[in-house]
Coordinates of C-alpha atoms in Angstrom, one line a residue:
Chain P
M1 CA -46.4 160.1 -20.1
Q2 CA -49.0 161.0 -17.7
F3 CA -50.0 157.6 -17.8
F4 CA -46.4 156.3 -16.3
Y5 CA -46.2 158.6 -13.2
D6 CA -50.1 157.4 -12.5
M7 CA -49.0 153.9 -13.3
A8 CA -46.9 153.5 -9.8
D9 CA -50.3 154.2 -8.1
N10 CA -53.0 152.8 -10.0
P11 CA -51.8 149.0 -10.2
F12 CA -54.9 148.3 -12.8
L13 CA -52.9 150.2 -16.2
G14 CA -50.3 147.9 -14.9
M15 CA -52.3 145.2 -15.7
G16 CA -54.5 146.2 -18.5
L17 CA -50.8 146.7 -20.4
L18 CA -49.9 143.6 -19.5
A19 CA -53.4 142.2 -20.8
G20 CA -52.4 143.9 -24.0
I21 CA -49.3 142.0 -24.0
L22 CA -50.1 138.9 -23.5
A23 CA -53.1 139.5 -25.8
S24 CA -50.9 139.9 -28.2
L25 CA -49.1 137.1 -28.0
A26 CA -52.1 134.4 -28.7
C27 CA -53.3 137.1 -31.6
G28 CA -50.4 138.0 -32.9
V29 CA -49.9 133.4 -33.3
M30 CA -53.6 133.0 -34.7
G31 CA -54.1 136.5 -36.6
P32 CA -52.4 134.2 -39.5
I33 CA -54.1 131.2 -39.4
V34 CA -57.4 132.7 -39.3
I35 CA -56.7 134.7 -42.8
A36 CA -54.8 131.4 -43.8
R37 CA -57.6 129.5 -42.9
R38 CA -60.4 131.7 -44.7
I39 CA -62.3 131.7 -41.1
V40 CA -62.7 135.2 -39.9
F41 CA -66.2 134.6 -40.2
L42 CA -66.2 131.6 -38.1
S43 CA -63.6 133.1 -35.2
G44 CA -67.0 136.3 -35.2
A45 CA -69.3 133.7 -34.8
I46 CA -67.3 132.1 -31.4
A47 CA -66.9 135.6 -30.8
H48 CA -70.7 135.7 -30.3
M49 CA -71.6 132.8 -29.1
A50 CA -69.6 134.1 -26.0
V51 CA -72.1 136.6 -25.5
G52 CA -74.5 134.0 -24.9
G53 CA -72.2 131.7 -22.3
I54 CA -71.1 135.0 -20.8
G55 CA -75.6 135.8 -20.2
A56 CA -75.7 132.4 -18.9
A57 CA -73.1 132.8 -16.2
I58 CA -74.7 135.9 -15.1
F59 CA -77.8 134.7 -14.7
L60 CA -77.2 131.9 -12.8
A61 CA -75.1 133.2 -10.6
G62 CA -77.8 135.9 -9.9
V63 CA -80.8 134.0 -10.0
Y64 CA -79.4 131.1 -8.2
P65 CA -76.6 133.2 -5.6
Q66 CA -76.8 129.6 -3.4
T67 CA -75.4 127.3 -5.4
W68 CA -74.2 128.7 -8.9
G69 CA -72.8 132.0 -6.6
W70 CA -68.9 131.5 -8.0
V71 CA -69.7 131.4 -12.1
Q72 CA -68.0 134.4 -13.2
P73 CA -69.0 135.8 -16.6
L74 CA -65.6 134.8 -18.1
H75 CA -66.1 130.7 -17.1
G76 CA -69.5 131.5 -19.7
A77 CA -68.1 133.0 -22.2
V78 CA -65.0 129.7 -22.4
V79 CA -67.5 127.3 -22.3
S80 CA -69.5 128.8 -24.9
A81 CA -66.9 129.7 -26.8
L82 CA -65.0 126.2 -27.1
F83 CA -68.5 124.9 -27.7
A84 CA -69.0 126.6 -31.2
A85 CA -66.0 125.9 -32.0
V86 CA -66.0 122.5 -31.2
L87 CA -69.9 122.1 -32.9
I88 CA -67.8 124.5 -36.3
G89 CA -65.2 121.9 -36.4
V90 CA -67.7 118.9 -36.2
V91 CA -70.1 120.3 -38.5
H92 CA -67.5 121.5 -40.6
N93 CA -66.0 117.8 -41.6
R94 CA -69.4 116.8 -41.9
V95 CA -71.4 119.8 -44.6
A96 CA -68.4 121.9 -45.2
E97 CA -71.3 123.6 -48.0
R98 CA -72.9 124.7 -45.2
I99 CA -70.8 125.9 -42.8
D100 CA -72.3 129.6 -43.5
T101 CA -75.6 129.0 -42.3
L102 CA -74.6 127.3 -39.4
V103 CA -72.3 130.0 -39.0
G104 CA -74.4 132.6 -39.2
A105 CA -77.4 130.6 -37.0
L106 CA -74.5 130.9 -34.1
W107 CA -73.6 134.8 -34.3
A108 CA -77.3 135.6 -34.2
V109 CA -78.0 133.0 -31.7
G110 CA -75.3 133.5 -29.3
M111 CA -76.2 137.2 -28.8
A112 CA -80.0 136.9 -28.7
T113 CA -79.5 134.1 -25.6
G114 CA -77.1 136.4 -24.0
I115 CA -79.2 139.8 -24.0
L116 CA -82.3 137.9 -22.8
L117 CA -81.0 136.0 -19.9
I118 CA -78.9 139.2 -19.3
K119 CA -82.6 140.9 -18.8
Y120 CA -84.0 138.6 -17.0
T121 CA -81.4 138.7 -14.0
P122 CA -82.1 140.5 -11.2
G123 CA -80.1 144.1 -10.8
Y124 CA -78.6 146.6 -12.6
Q125 CA -76.1 144.5 -15.0
T126 CA -73.1 146.8 -16.4
E127 CA -70.7 144.2 -17.5
L128 CA -72.2 143.0 -20.9
M129 CA -71.1 146.8 -21.6
G130 CA -67.3 146.1 -20.6
Y131 CA -67.8 142.2 -22.6
L132 CA -69.3 144.1 -26.1
F133 CA -67.1 146.8 -26.2
G134 CA -64.2 145.8 -23.7
N135 CA -62.4 147.1 -20.3
I136 CA -59.2 147.2 -20.7
V137 CA -59.0 149.9 -17.7
F138 CA -60.2 147.0 -15.5
V139 CA -58.6 143.9 -15.6
T140 CA -58.7 141.6 -13.1
R141 CA -56.2 139.4 -11.7
E142 CA -58.0 135.9 -12.5
E143 CA -58.5 137.7 -16.1
V144 CA -54.4 138.0 -16.8
V145 CA -53.5 134.3 -15.2
M146 CA -56.2 133.0 -17.4
M147 CA -54.5 135.1 -20.6
L148 CA -51.2 133.6 -19.2
V149 CA -52.7 129.7 -19.6
V150 CA -54.0 130.2 -23.2
N151 CA -50.5 132.0 -24.1
A152 CA -49.0 129.2 -22.6
L153 CA -51.5 126.4 -24.1
I154 CA -50.8 128.4 -27.6
V155 CA -47.2 127.7 -27.5
V156 CA -46.9 124.4 -26.5
T157 CA -49.8 123.6 -29.2
M158 CA -47.6 125.2 -31.9
L159 CA -44.6 123.4 -31.4
T160 CA -46.0 120.2 -31.0
F161 CA -48.9 120.4 -34.5
Y162 CA -47.3 123.4 -36.3
K163 CA -46.4 121.6 -39.4
R164 CA -49.8 119.7 -39.3
I165 CA -51.5 123.0 -38.9
L166 CA -49.3 124.6 -41.5
A167 CA -49.7 121.7 -43.6
I168 CA -54.2 122.0 -43.3
C169 CA -53.8 125.6 -44.3
L170 CA -52.1 124.4 -47.7
D171 CA -54.1 121.0 -48.6
Q172 CA -56.1 119.5 -46.1
Q173 CA -56.6 116.3 -48.4
Q174 CA -52.5 116.0 -48.7
A175 CA -52.2 116.2 -44.9
Q176 CA -54.5 113.6 -44.7
L177 CA -52.7 111.6 -46.3
Q178 CA -49.8 112.0 -44.7
G179 CA -51.6 110.5 -41.8
V180 CA -53.1 114.0 -40.1
N181 CA -55.9 113.6 -38.2
V182 CA -58.1 117.0 -40.1
V183 CA -60.9 116.5 -37.9
W184 CA -59.4 117.1 -34.6
T185 CA -56.9 119.1 -35.2
N186 CA -59.5 121.4 -36.7
I187 CA -60.7 121.0 -34.0
V188 CA -58.1 122.1 -31.9
L189 CA -57.2 125.0 -34.3
L190 CA -61.1 126.4 -34.0
S191 CA -60.5 126.0 -30.0
L192 CA -57.5 128.0 -29.7
V193 CA -59.3 130.9 -32.0
A194 CA -61.8 130.3 -28.9
L195 CA -59.3 131.2 -26.3
T196 CA -58.0 133.6 -28.1
V197 CA -61.3 135.4 -29.2
I198 CA -61.5 135.1 -25.1
C199 CA -58.7 136.8 -24.4
L200 CA -58.6 139.7 -27.1
I201 CA -62.8 140.4 -25.5
Q202 CA -61.0 141.6 -22.1
V203 CA -58.8 143.9 -24.4
V204 CA -61.2 145.6 -27.0
G205 CA -64.5 144.2 -26.4
L206 CA -65.8 141.4 -28.9
I207 CA -67.0 143.6 -31.5
L208 CA -63.4 144.6 -32.3
V209 CA -62.1 140.8 -31.9
I210 CA -61.9 140.9 -35.3
A211 CA -60.2 143.7 -35.9
L212 CA -57.3 142.5 -34.1
L213 CA -57.5 139.2 -34.9
T214 CA -57.4 140.4 -38.7
L215 CA -55.6 143.6 -39.4
P216 CA -51.9 142.6 -38.0
A217 CA -51.8 139.3 -39.3
A218 CA -52.7 140.9 -42.9
T219 CA -50.5 144.2 -42.4
A220 CA -47.5 141.3 -41.5
A221 CA -48.6 139.4 -44.7
H222 CA -47.4 142.8 -46.7
H223 CA -44.1 142.0 -45.5
V224 CA -43.5 138.1 -45.1
S225 CA -44.5 135.7 -47.0
R226 CA -43.6 132.2 -44.8
M227 CA -46.5 131.8 -42.1
A228 CA -43.4 131.6 -39.0
P229 CA -42.2 134.9 -39.7
M230 CA -45.8 136.3 -40.2
M231 CA -46.4 134.6 -36.4
I232 CA -43.6 137.0 -35.3
A233 CA -44.0 140.4 -37.2
S234 CA -48.1 140.0 -36.3
T235 CA -47.0 139.7 -32.2
V236 CA -44.5 142.4 -32.6
L237 CA -47.2 144.7 -33.7
C238 CA -49.7 143.7 -32.0
V239 CA -48.3 144.8 -28.6
V240 CA -47.5 148.3 -30.7
L241 CA -50.8 148.7 -31.4
T242 CA -52.2 147.2 -28.2
T243 CA -50.0 149.4 -26.1
V244 CA -49.0 153.1 -27.5
P245 CA -52.4 154.1 -28.6
R246 CA -54.0 153.4 -25.3
V247 CA -50.9 155.3 -23.4
A248 CA -51.3 158.1 -26.0
V249 CA -55.0 158.6 -25.6
Y250 CA -54.7 157.9 -21.7
G251 CA -56.5 161.0 -20.3
T252 CA -57.7 161.8 -23.1
Q253 CA -61.8 161.4 -24.1
I254 CA -61.4 159.0 -26.6
S255 CA -61.3 155.3 -25.2
P256 CA -58.8 153.2 -25.4
E257 CA -59.9 150.1 -27.6
S258 CA -62.1 152.5 -30.0
A259 CA -58.1 154.0 -30.4
I260 CA -56.2 151.1 -30.1
V261 CA -58.7 149.1 -33.4
L262 CA -58.4 152.5 -35.5
A263 CA -54.6 152.4 -35.2
A264 CA -54.5 148.8 -36.5
G265 CA -56.9 150.0 -38.9
S266 CA -55.1 152.9 -39.9
V267 CA -51.7 151.2 -39.9
Y268 CA -53.2 148.4 -41.8
L269 CA -54.5 151.0 -44.3
L270 CA -50.9 152.7 -44.6
S271 CA -48.7 149.2 -45.6
V272 CA -51.5 148.6 -48.7
V273 CA -50.6 151.7 -49.9
Y274 CA -46.9 151.4 -49.4
R275 CA -46.6 148.1 -51.0
R276 CA -49.0 149.6 -54.1
V277 CA -46.8 152.9 -54.3
L278 CA -43.3 150.6 -53.9
A279 CA -45.4 148.7 -57.1
R280 CA -45.4 151.5 -58.9
Chain D
M1 CA -47.9 90.5 -66.9
S2 CA -49.2 88.5 -64.0
T3 CA -45.7 87.5 -63.0
V4 CA -45.0 91.2 -61.3
D5 CA -47.3 92.1 -58.8
P6 CA -48.9 94.6 -59.1
I7 CA -48.7 97.9 -57.4
V8 CA -52.8 98.8 -57.4
K9 CA -55.2 95.8 -57.9
L10 CA -58.3 96.9 -58.2
T11 CA -61.4 94.2 -58.6
D12 CA -64.9 95.0 -59.5
V13 CA -65.1 98.2 -58.0
T14 CA -68.7 100.1 -57.8
F15 CA -68.7 103.1 -55.7
G16 CA -71.0 105.9 -56.2
Y17 CA -71.2 109.5 -53.6
P18 CA -73.6 108.7 -50.6
S19 CA -76.2 111.4 -51.2
I20 CA -76.9 109.2 -54.5
G21 CA -75.7 106.2 -53.5
L22 CA -75.7 103.4 -55.4
T23 CA -78.9 104.0 -57.8
A24 CA -76.5 106.2 -59.9
P25 CA -73.3 104.7 -59.3
V26 CA -69.7 106.9 -60.5
L27 CA -68.5 103.9 -60.9
E28 CA -69.5 100.5 -62.2
D29 CA -67.7 97.3 -61.5
V30 CA -64.3 99.4 -62.1
S31 CA -61.3 96.2 -62.1
L32 CA -58.2 97.3 -62.7
E33 CA -54.1 96.6 -62.3
V34 CA -50.5 99.1 -62.5
V35 CA -47.9 97.4 -62.8
P36 CA -44.1 98.5 -62.2
D37 CA -43.7 100.5 -65.4
D38 CA -46.9 101.0 -65.8
F39 CA -47.7 104.2 -67.5
L40 CA -51.2 104.6 -67.8
G41 CA -53.7 107.9 -68.7
I42 CA -57.3 107.9 -67.5
V43 CA -58.9 110.0 -70.3
G44 CA -62.5 110.4 -70.3
P45 CA -65.7 113.2 -70.1
N46 CA -66.7 115.4 -67.0
G47 CA -68.8 113.2 -64.7
G48 CA -67.2 110.1 -65.9
G49 CA -65.6 109.2 -61.9
K50 CA -61.9 110.0 -63.1
T51 CA -61.2 111.7 -60.2
T52 CA -62.9 109.2 -58.0
L53 CA -61.0 106.4 -59.4
L54 CA -57.9 108.0 -57.9
K55 CA -59.5 109.0 -54.6
I56 CA -60.0 105.5 -54.2
I57 CA -56.7 104.4 -55.0
L58 CA -55.8 106.3 -52.4
G59 CA -57.8 105.7 -50.4
L60 CA -59.9 109.0 -49.7
L61 CA -63.1 107.4 -50.6
V62 CA -64.1 103.4 -49.7
P63 CA -66.1 102.5 -52.7
Q64 CA -69.3 100.1 -51.4
R65 CA -68.5 96.9 -53.3
G66 CA -65.0 95.4 -55.0
T67 CA -61.7 95.3 -53.3
V68 CA -58.6 97.7 -53.6
K69 CA -55.2 96.6 -53.2
V70 CA -52.1 99.0 -53.4
F71 CA -48.8 97.2 -52.9
G72 CA -50.8 94.6 -51.9
T73 CA -52.2 96.1 -49.0
S74 CA -55.7 98.1 -48.2
A75 CA -55.0 101.7 -49.4
C76 CA -55.4 104.0 -46.6
R77 CA -51.8 102.1 -44.7
V78 CA -49.9 102.9 -47.6
C79 CA -51.1 106.5 -48.8
S80 CA -47.7 108.2 -47.5
R81 CA -46.7 106.1 -50.3
I82 CA -48.7 107.6 -52.7
G83 CA -47.2 110.8 -54.4
Y84 CA -50.3 112.7 -55.3
V85 CA -50.7 115.6 -57.9
P86 CA -54.1 117.2 -56.9
Q87 CA -56.2 119.5 -59.5
H88 CA -54.0 122.7 -59.5
A89 CA -57.1 124.2 -57.6
E90 CA -56.7 122.4 -54.6
I91 CA -53.9 123.9 -52.9
D92 CA -54.6 127.3 -51.4
S93 CA -51.8 129.7 -53.0
S94 CA -52.9 132.8 -50.7
V95 CA -51.5 130.4 -47.9
P96 CA -47.9 132.1 -46.4
A97 CA -45.6 129.4 -47.4
N98 CA -42.6 128.8 -50.1
V99 CA -41.8 125.9 -52.3
L100 CA -39.4 124.5 -49.7
D101 CA -42.3 124.2 -47.0
V102 CA -44.6 123.1 -49.9
V103 CA -42.7 120.3 -51.1
L104 CA -41.4 119.8 -47.7
M105 CA -45.6 118.6 -46.7
G106 CA -44.6 115.2 -48.6
R107 CA -42.1 114.6 -45.8
L108 CA -44.8 114.8 -42.9
G109 CA -45.8 111.0 -42.5
R110 CA -42.5 110.9 -41.3
S111 CA -42.4 113.8 -38.9
L112 CA -45.6 114.9 -38.0
W113 CA -43.8 116.0 -34.5
G114 CA -42.0 119.4 -33.8
P115 CA -42.2 122.9 -35.2
R116 CA -40.1 121.8 -38.2
Y117 CA -38.2 119.2 -40.3
G118 CA -35.1 117.8 -39.9
R119 CA -32.4 118.5 -41.7
K120 CA -33.0 115.3 -43.7
H121 CA -36.0 115.8 -44.3
V122 CA -34.5 119.1 -46.0
E123 CA -32.1 117.2 -47.9
V124 CA -34.8 115.4 -49.7
A125 CA -37.2 118.4 -50.1
M126 CA -34.2 119.4 -52.2
E127 CA -33.3 116.5 -54.2
A128 CA -36.8 116.4 -54.9
L129 CA -36.9 119.7 -56.2
E130 CA -33.7 119.4 -58.4
R131 CA -35.5 116.3 -60.0
T132 CA -38.1 118.5 -61.1
G133 CA -35.6 121.0 -62.3
T134 CA -37.6 123.9 -59.4
Q135 CA -34.7 124.2 -57.2
D136 CA -34.3 127.8 -58.1
L137 CA -37.3 128.6 -56.6
A138 CA -37.3 126.7 -53.2
R139 CA -37.0 130.1 -51.8
R140 CA -40.1 131.3 -53.9
P141 CA -43.7 132.0 -52.7
I142 CA -46.1 129.4 -53.6
G143 CA -48.7 132.0 -54.7
T144 CA -45.9 133.1 -57.6
L145 CA -45.4 130.8 -59.9
S146 CA -46.6 130.2 -62.7
G147 CA -49.2 127.3 -63.7
G148 CA -45.9 124.5 -65.3
Q149 CA -43.3 125.4 -62.5
R150 CA -46.5 124.9 -60.1
Q151 CA -47.1 121.4 -61.0
R152 CA -43.3 121.0 -60.9
V153 CA -43.5 122.1 -57.5
L154 CA -46.1 119.6 -56.8
I155 CA -44.8 116.4 -58.7
A156 CA -41.6 116.7 -56.2
R157 CA -43.7 117.1 -53.2
A158 CA -45.5 113.9 -54.3
L159 CA -41.5 112.4 -55.0
A160 CA -40.6 114.0 -51.2
G161 CA -42.7 111.4 -49.9
D162 CA -40.1 108.5 -51.5
A163 CA -43.9 107.2 -53.7
G164 CA -43.0 104.6 -55.0
L165 CA -46.4 105.5 -57.6
L166 CA -47.0 108.3 -58.7
L167 CA -51.1 109.8 -59.4
L168 CA -51.8 112.8 -61.5
D169 CA -55.1 115.1 -62.0
E170 CA -54.8 117.0 -65.1
P171 CA -51.1 117.7 -64.9
T172 CA -51.6 120.0 -67.9
S173 CA -54.7 122.5 -67.0
G174 CA -53.2 125.9 -66.7
V175 CA -49.9 125.0 -67.9
D176 CA -48.8 126.3 -71.4
A177 CA -47.9 124.5 -74.4
H178 CA -44.4 125.0 -74.1
M179 CA -44.7 124.2 -70.6
E180 CA -46.6 121.6 -71.2
H181 CA -43.6 119.7 -73.3
G182 CA -41.2 120.2 -70.8
L183 CA -43.5 118.9 -68.2
I184 CA -44.2 115.9 -70.7
D185 CA -40.8 115.3 -70.9
L186 CA -40.6 114.8 -66.8
L187 CA -43.2 112.5 -66.1
R188 CA -41.0 109.8 -68.9
E189 CA -38.3 110.6 -67.0
L190 CA -39.8 109.7 -63.6
N191 CA -41.3 106.7 -65.3
A192 CA -38.2 105.0 -66.1
S193 CA -38.6 104.0 -61.4
L194 CA -41.9 105.1 -61.2
P195 CA -45.4 103.8 -62.2
I196 CA -47.4 106.4 -63.6
V197 CA -50.8 107.0 -64.0
M198 CA -52.4 110.3 -65.2
I199 CA -55.8 111.7 -65.9
S200 CA -56.0 114.0 -68.8
H201 CA -59.1 115.1 -70.7
D202 CA -56.2 116.5 -73.4
I203 CA -56.6 113.5 -75.6
S204 CA -53.8 114.5 -77.7
F205 CA -51.1 114.7 -75.2
V206 CA -52.7 111.4 -73.8
S207 CA -51.7 109.2 -76.9
S208 CA -48.4 110.6 -77.5
C209 CA -46.5 109.1 -74.9
L210 CA -48.3 106.9 -72.2
K211 CA -47.7 102.7 -72.3
R212 CA -52.4 102.4 -71.8
V213 CA -54.8 104.3 -72.0
A214 CA -58.3 103.6 -69.7
C215 CA -61.5 105.2 -71.3
L216 CA -63.9 105.7 -68.2
N217 CA -66.9 106.6 -68.4
R218 CA -68.6 105.1 -64.9
T219 CA -67.3 101.8 -67.1
L220 CA -63.6 101.2 -67.8
T221 CA -62.0 100.2 -71.1
I222 CA -58.1 99.7 -71.4
H223 CA -56.3 99.7 -74.8
A224 CA -53.0 99.5 -75.8
A225 CA -51.8 103.0 -76.3
D226 CA -51.6 102.7 -80.1
E227 CA -54.8 101.5 -80.8
V228 CA -56.7 103.9 -79.1
S229 CA -58.4 105.8 -82.1
D230 CA -60.9 108.3 -83.4
A231 CA -63.3 105.2 -82.8
T232 CA -62.7 104.7 -79.6
V233 CA -62.8 107.9 -78.3
A234 CA -65.8 108.7 -80.2
E235 CA -67.7 105.9 -78.7
M236 CA -66.5 106.9 -75.6
Y237 CA -68.2 110.6 -75.9
H238 CA -71.5 109.1 -77.1
G239 CA -70.0 111.0 -80.8
H240 CA -69.7 114.2 -80.4
V241 CA -66.2 114.8 -80.6
R242 CA -64.2 115.8 -83.3
A243 CA -60.7 114.6 -82.5
V244 CA -57.2 115.1 -84.2
Q245 CA -54.7 112.0 -86.0
H246 CA -51.8 111.7 -83.2
D247 CA -48.8 111.4 -83.5
D248 CA -48.2 108.3 -80.9
S249 CA -43.7 107.3 -82.0
C250 CA -43.2 107.4 -78.4
A251 CA -45.6 105.9 -77.3
H252 CA -43.8 102.5 -76.0
S253 CA -40.1 103.6 -76.4
G254 CA -40.7 106.7 -74.6
A255 CA -37.4 107.8 -76.3
D256 CA -36.5 109.8 -79.1
R257 CA -40.3 111.5 -79.7
P258 CA -40.2 113.8 -82.4
K259 CA -40.3 117.9 -81.4
G260 CA -43.6 118.4 -80.9
G261 CA -44.7 115.2 -80.1
K262 CA -48.7 116.8 -80.5
G263 CA -51.4 117.4 -82.8
S264 CA -49.7 116.8 -86.7
A265 CA -52.5 115.7 -88.6

């Protein structure tokens, strides 16, 4: 309860809560697609590519403050994640069987680039830790605005392309026969995943992104059997998971990001057990 | 046969996959006509080019040589009018969708935009489910169906697109014997108004109810169904097959097939 008393004095608490809710919509809608398309590993690669972008942005702003001073780490993250999404989308179409190799390479190279660039940036850089492990306590207004934009993009895309997206999840070949441009739809989808990953990085950090992208959707999949209800269920679950644990551990030593992920994992586990018991 | 325009007309089609190219073509100088009331079976060994041939008719693959005409035009412009039932592995049954969602995919080409299908499309999809006797499954998750139910649902999806041609790839694989007979009866019913081209490795199934049989092993030879003998089959498989004499009483009429139409020697 202390959390809500303090919220009046500390606007960052409310901002963090808002960020959690906004990220929940993005990941609640995209999570079921990530699971259905089996692109969890791909999303991980996109997240780690974002580190490369974050590193590049910090490096540019630190070394060339006159020309690149305006660049925020977030900008770098968005650019590199979108680049990774488009690259994977194009290569997936050309040589589907090699996609594992590319994803692994992007994963490692993105991370290494980021770490290297930050190391060579003058001054003491603490920001990277925030991106790796999340920083829900300190979310800026700009970041909240970006999340709003991402959510709007996701909602608009779903309202216009939902049938095509469901179709390529179910049966890519049939979608193509029905006149869907599979390559472009895939690229759009991966770009939305990239933007969702960026939103989630704010909330739980990129190492834990995969947890929020998959666990609520996988939990919802235990209880509903169609895509659209699954999106709604996992959005609701995400909202609960990003707010309740965070408020619960407020004022303790436990980091809110870890609490969120552990809660997501526990709920998933409970759901698995519940299903097993029901099946008997 | 020359008086009617063919639904499908392949002329001297030669195709090789890009990695190998034309040094080892999968199909060589294949010519084929499918007429409006056809029920054509394609048999042949694995790797003989059966699925490749269907994908060429669908416009998913483009041959290096030869011409492909479907409904008198190029295949890719009319592919949403071709009902295609792929091999059962090609649809991902772990995706959260029910049977109606899957059948509605057959309407996607006519309703690409927006989040949901209109009432008219749902009606057409339900009619297609009724034609295949699966209307009771409409709300079932696609992952919970048996092999036979799944094939019927995929046929319904093909019908939902107002198909003028039905292409089936191994419709009886993963389907138990009892369901298989029902499936054959369904196809024969549909054939009354729809030309059907069907791949099968199950030679007994093929010769028991088709009008024509195409033997495909890189090159293509067409036989009337009743002239497919052990000798033709042995020739195609290079003699490594021991076939059973089949009952082919339904080959032409399509009616009054004796019960258990396959394999009575």
